[in-house]
């Protein structure tokens, strides 16, 4: 039977930006709803896990609000011009109202029946309009009844707030504050003087309204908070000023009773102002990164902050840190690229400033965050602080090399750190710190990957803009403890060109270092220059050796979209390709919006996809799969063994998949549905869990789910368990064999493939032969447990016979004795 | 939520001498005691029995010193001219010494007059010693002969005249009572067996031999002469095992430590070097004021005695082992109160309340945490930190610079404080580990306080000192660069040229490139 040829689809697998809109707590404060890219995500406050992902919008979700009249329903607005009403407990879209123009913010109020307020663009400016939501039947409805409330408002959802039961609406833009009273139909305008002070300008940045009194709080770009009162009169208004922030106030929120005011900003400190006075304030410092949004739960027990690095922090009412929900942390600039940790198979990239995050692709969770810089990070705009720029793992993940640098006008501060994986603590431990390993920035670094050899062969190579590459080796210390540390062994250069990239061949015998337009190949034992390759137009941007059958090829990518492949045996240029000449403007990556996949020995790409997604692709990496996926078509054979992940500008992680959307989503959603329908008595909880597990196991066999390795053994074990008891040998004999069968066999672990990750430019070089080898290897792996089981059953039968014979003998002797 | 991370102070590994077990061991001596003798000390010998007195031969006297006495407890001075090589017998009862006139005298430690006198050498007898059977004495003299004497009869047993120059050193085997060796200025070491008429073995050292030594096992022989110390395998027929050249003047004396694991050599270059007898690497070295002539180590390495050419005897005693019990006793009560209840294991029904551990921050960390830059800088300019741990001061300066508040922290200081700052900068700016940041600091200080130059004499003087320090450093660096340039030219002459080969390859690759391009 021939499977239908499925086209490759781009699938989002995590890390989309969470700060499209303020998060919303459900009425009982058990769930947190959050706009995340095109989706609305629901998190459990107690367990921090993602319970549901509601998709349906075709563009970014810009606002979410609970339905004021039914707190089990949720309104969401999106840039695609539609408002959706969801039943978030079941994850079902109830209604879709199409407005037409882009919606930039959404506000729903209890006092306005069946209408919501949205911000829509009008020529250059934006206006706040109320939308009448028709009560007609049907799912897809048109909502064309728009009435303008305010003209010339700011696009940001933080710049409009509704006060006291919806009596008035306050909007800020630049230095103006507008207050519109619905009953009186009166519009009051106030403005602060636009004088630029030393610390910045005093433009408005956000606004919040007191829930019970006539009071408006506004945040300003210079860090001040102004509290406006008496604003129903045009002239006799008053305002008082609170000042603590030294940078822009990013968001403000009043507590439910209005007794205190919360403010946050770039400093990543949540400030609690009591009684609106300047002297009574509390702080919750060091929240990790700039606070983008603050939202309060309706019962006032919790509040949550959304941070610029896509993290959600849940905070108790007494200003105690409670929980943190974090997926793929967004860092301002992913300088490290996407690296795969060979040990955990986690994606490794820049996390919090100065940290390295290990992100698990399967569970969309951060495994852990390794503090590399180990210095207090000062949250202040415009401050130049040390950050991580390069990361490299040794083949087994035993050593980790990191480079951190601080941009400085005169001389950059550089540090190369080498970390050793400590088995006891299960984390990396700092082994060696090298100050100023190069005179200038380090451009690339790689370990010599040799699994089979012991530590002595471990070599680290760094290339720098100071025109040299350096070879670092481990040396044993002379002190009594006999520790190891790293020191420089060799410094090489070529015609005083900047060294840009380095790469070891698969067997570790050759080192290729690119110097601007030239690639040099060095012997890794004697450090002799073996040969040079040159490719005239453009500098070399990346180089990579082929693997396995293609190990004789060296591939280089250059500036102007050229890809060269040199044969190392004949020292000749084999392939020269011009790739995507139409897109020379993208400097960061050659590919821009398209992905090309090549075999190194064939000049034609085996896969091309253009316009994968809206944003520009920044980085990409191949991640080895735990199990080979069944790929229907011949065309996508390269995807069988490893998965291609790429990161876009907005820090969304995408992958290519052959499965359809339903297939991918079913396992998770089904599981959730069961969980949701759980009764809450502990007894039924226990029972239900048990049942669910059973049902899942049954389903699991028929479906393509990434199965646990242990589960593969289960049918045989089941078979063993289902054999009638009287046929089986004694329990004491069976027990050890049975327990052995439950253990994961050792061979599997050792045979696991090393991460064959490559960077964006070189990923085209992923070779087919690699795939083929891996496939065969995996097949072997697959058969091994089966064989093992066969053996076991075979053994069993033999032992059975023996046992029987013994019994017979015993019987006979017993009889003969008589 | 993260907590405050304390400031990381960069530690730089100390260059030069690495701390090893050996350095710790050999540094464990007290400051030396100096005793002035009448002339150059040519021999020091420790009594092999307790209380380990030692005999020092200098000029025409032999002094016996007690373990801790600085005055001789006994003196043998019945020599007309210089005495040489006073050596104890194994039981510590007898002492033998050669003399300039050629006679060898045997003393009883309890008596004063010599028990025996052996005459036979026509010239000075520089080396004498007991064989290990205790009843015979060997000697070597400037008349090129090596003799063997019988103590009971006081007569010469045998005389070997095989050396062709002065015999200046010798040693008896501890395992065989008939075997002894002598070293001579004719560059050879000869091994004699009293049972044979001639030498058994001759070893060519290559330089006039100043000192010889046999290992306790008798299998290895060490000879010193010229700048070399050579180790020979006697059992392999005198094969050279290793040749050590660690001194830059003549090596005059050799000595083994009590365990036999370390070999010590003293030299005219004022150094005593200690070698490991397994790897023959220098593991430690001592430095003395003048050239060393003789060297001895007491049993258990309790005392090192070194004799110099200027007649000074340098005695070093080992420090007593630190008693750890005392300090523990003192601390015990407070420690017990500290751990009270710590070892209590919570039972299953107990409800545990964990108390967060309070972290103690340094003063500057506390101030940095609360963003008080100026005060943090003040805190690290306190004398103890500034003087003894300048790296902390510099680390705080760097942190302030990172935060962009260094300028404001430096500004607004009075004369005294500027003086303090400038003194610190001028003193430390030339240290390579501090230079990058202190240059920035110096820049900022000059920037900020430029308007007040000329108002205070103290500050002006400090500015001038800073200028001087930097000027000196620049000159020094220039000199270093010159040296580097010279060395580069020297090295360049050694390297081969491979450019031609490289060029060939490149052109080849290019041609191919164009070809394939056409095909595409």
mmCIF file of C-alpha atoms in Angstrom, chain B residues 10 27 48 57 116 133 252 273 351 367 371 416:
data_model
loop_
_atom_site.group_PDB
_atom_site.id
_atom_site.type_symbol
_atom_site.label_atom_id
_atom_site.label_comp_id
_atom_site.label_asym_id
_atom_site.label_seq_id
_atom_site.Cartn_x
_atom_site.Cartn_y
_atom_site.Cartn_z
ATOM 1 C CA UNK B 10 38.957 37.555 39.631
ATOM 2 C CA UNK B 27 59.829 25.137 53.753
ATOM 3 C CA UNK B 48 74.449 8.554 63.735
ATOM 4 C CA UNK B 57 85.628 20.742 60.563
ATOM 5 C CA UNK B 116 95.581 6.631 67.285
ATOM 6 C CA UNK B 133 82.943 -3.140 59.833
ATOM 7 C CA UNK B 252 80.921 20.842 46.140
ATOM 8 C CA UNK B 273 69.157 21.844 45.178
ATOM 9 C CA UNK B 351 6.469 18.641 60.379
ATOM 10 C CA UNK B 367 26.344 48.664 48.978
ATOM 11 C CA UNK B 371 23.230 50.788 44.121
ATOM 12 C CA UNK B 416 42.439 63.411 50.996
#
